[in-house]
C-alpha atoms as one frame of an Amber mdcrd trajectory, in Angstrom:
protein
 -74.980 -13.476  32.360 -76.938 -10.255  32.531 -79.856 -10.159  30.133 -82.421
  -7.447  29.547 -85.378  -8.067  27.260 -87.673  -5.185  26.328 -91.189  -5.521
  25.003 -94.324  -3.481  24.494 -93.324  -1.127  21.716 -95.407  -0.468  18.641
 -97.238   2.062  16.525 -99.547   4.450  18.346-101.388   7.617  17.405-100.488
  10.948  18.985-102.115  11.219  22.384-102.087   7.468  22.855-100.410   5.297
  25.465 -98.004   2.379  25.627 -96.436   0.434  28.457 -92.938  -0.899  27.941
 -91.571  -3.785  29.971 -88.016  -4.911  30.579 -87.485  -8.389  31.976 -84.105
  -8.802  33.668 -82.080 -11.875  34.534 -78.557 -12.852  35.495 -78.148 -10.479
  38.425 -79.872  -9.583  41.689 -82.476  -7.289  40.194 -83.669  -5.849  43.501
 -80.195  -4.564  44.254 -79.780  -2.251  41.279 -81.166   0.961  39.914 -82.678
   0.645  36.463 -82.925   3.111  33.597 -84.795   3.627  30.347 -83.057   5.364
  27.455 -84.226   6.155  23.952 -82.563   6.899  20.652 -84.281   8.593  17.762
 -82.913   8.399  14.203 -79.923  10.676  13.790 -79.853  11.598  17.460 -77.818
  10.544  20.470 -79.178   8.141  23.023 -80.847  10.030  25.859 -81.827   9.093
  29.394 -85.596   9.062  29.794 -86.219   7.686  33.279 -84.492   6.071  36.233
 -85.648   4.247  39.334 -83.801   3.236  42.474 -83.362  -0.382  43.487 -86.354
  -0.499  45.823 -88.423   1.803  43.651 -88.647   4.522  46.257 -87.263   7.257
  44.059 -87.604   8.029  40.370 -86.256  10.607  37.957 -87.691  11.623  34.623
 -86.304  13.724  31.820 -87.907  17.151  31.593 -89.441  16.420  28.204 -91.425
  13.439  29.534 -92.379  14.654  33.015 -96.102  14.505  33.580 -96.522  11.990
  30.734 -94.238   9.043  31.541 -93.947   6.961  34.694 -91.246   4.446  35.586
 -91.975   1.617  38.000 -90.660  -1.805  38.895 -91.782  -5.131  40.299 -88.847
  -6.756  42.054 -90.781 -10.003  42.483 -91.005 -10.246  38.690 -87.546  -8.835
  37.896 -89.249  -6.345  35.634 -89.101  -2.592  35.134 -91.837  -0.700  33.317
 -92.216   2.552  31.456 -95.788   3.811  31.211 -96.032   6.370  28.433 -99.132
   8.535  28.121-100.004  11.485  25.894 -97.458  10.319  23.364 -96.109  12.790
  20.826 -94.429  12.243  17.458 -91.162  13.392  19.004 -91.319  10.381  21.352
 -90.648   8.150  18.360 -87.465   6.222  19.078 -85.995   2.884  20.009 -86.332
   2.485  23.766 -83.654   0.624  25.713 -83.491  -0.776  29.198 -80.186  -0.313
  31.047 -78.443  -1.471  34.188 -74.928  -0.916  35.486 -73.550  -3.983  37.255
 -70.011  -3.907  38.658 -69.352  -0.741  36.613 -70.361  -2.425  33.345 -73.243
  -1.126  31.245 -75.772  -3.670  30.041 -78.426  -2.988  27.421 -81.400  -4.762
  26.020 -82.034  -5.124  22.310 -84.459  -2.225  22.323 -88.102  -1.870  21.383
 -89.361   0.488  18.682 -91.970   3.082  19.571 -93.514   4.987  16.678 -95.980
   7.796  17.295 -97.755   8.742  14.106-101.206   9.366  12.725
């Protein structure tokens, strides 16, 4: 079965950096685009970043462009989200996502808190 396991969240001061990882299993990872979403308290889940199956193309939400980078290592079945210059408004639970045979799969999420 499809499994996505996020890690790397934590508490960081404004201006700091974190790298999130999402380890995937149960499907042919190299054949699928991957996405990172986030959900802040009281807000809807929003798409943060996406990457194509081979990693040749990425998309970032406007509010993270220039600060976040999405990448993947198909040999390790892992997708990453490098987050730099973090702001308090980046505080949220971050989720990894894949759509396989039209079904959405989600990880359990990892909490990112940006606070001084």
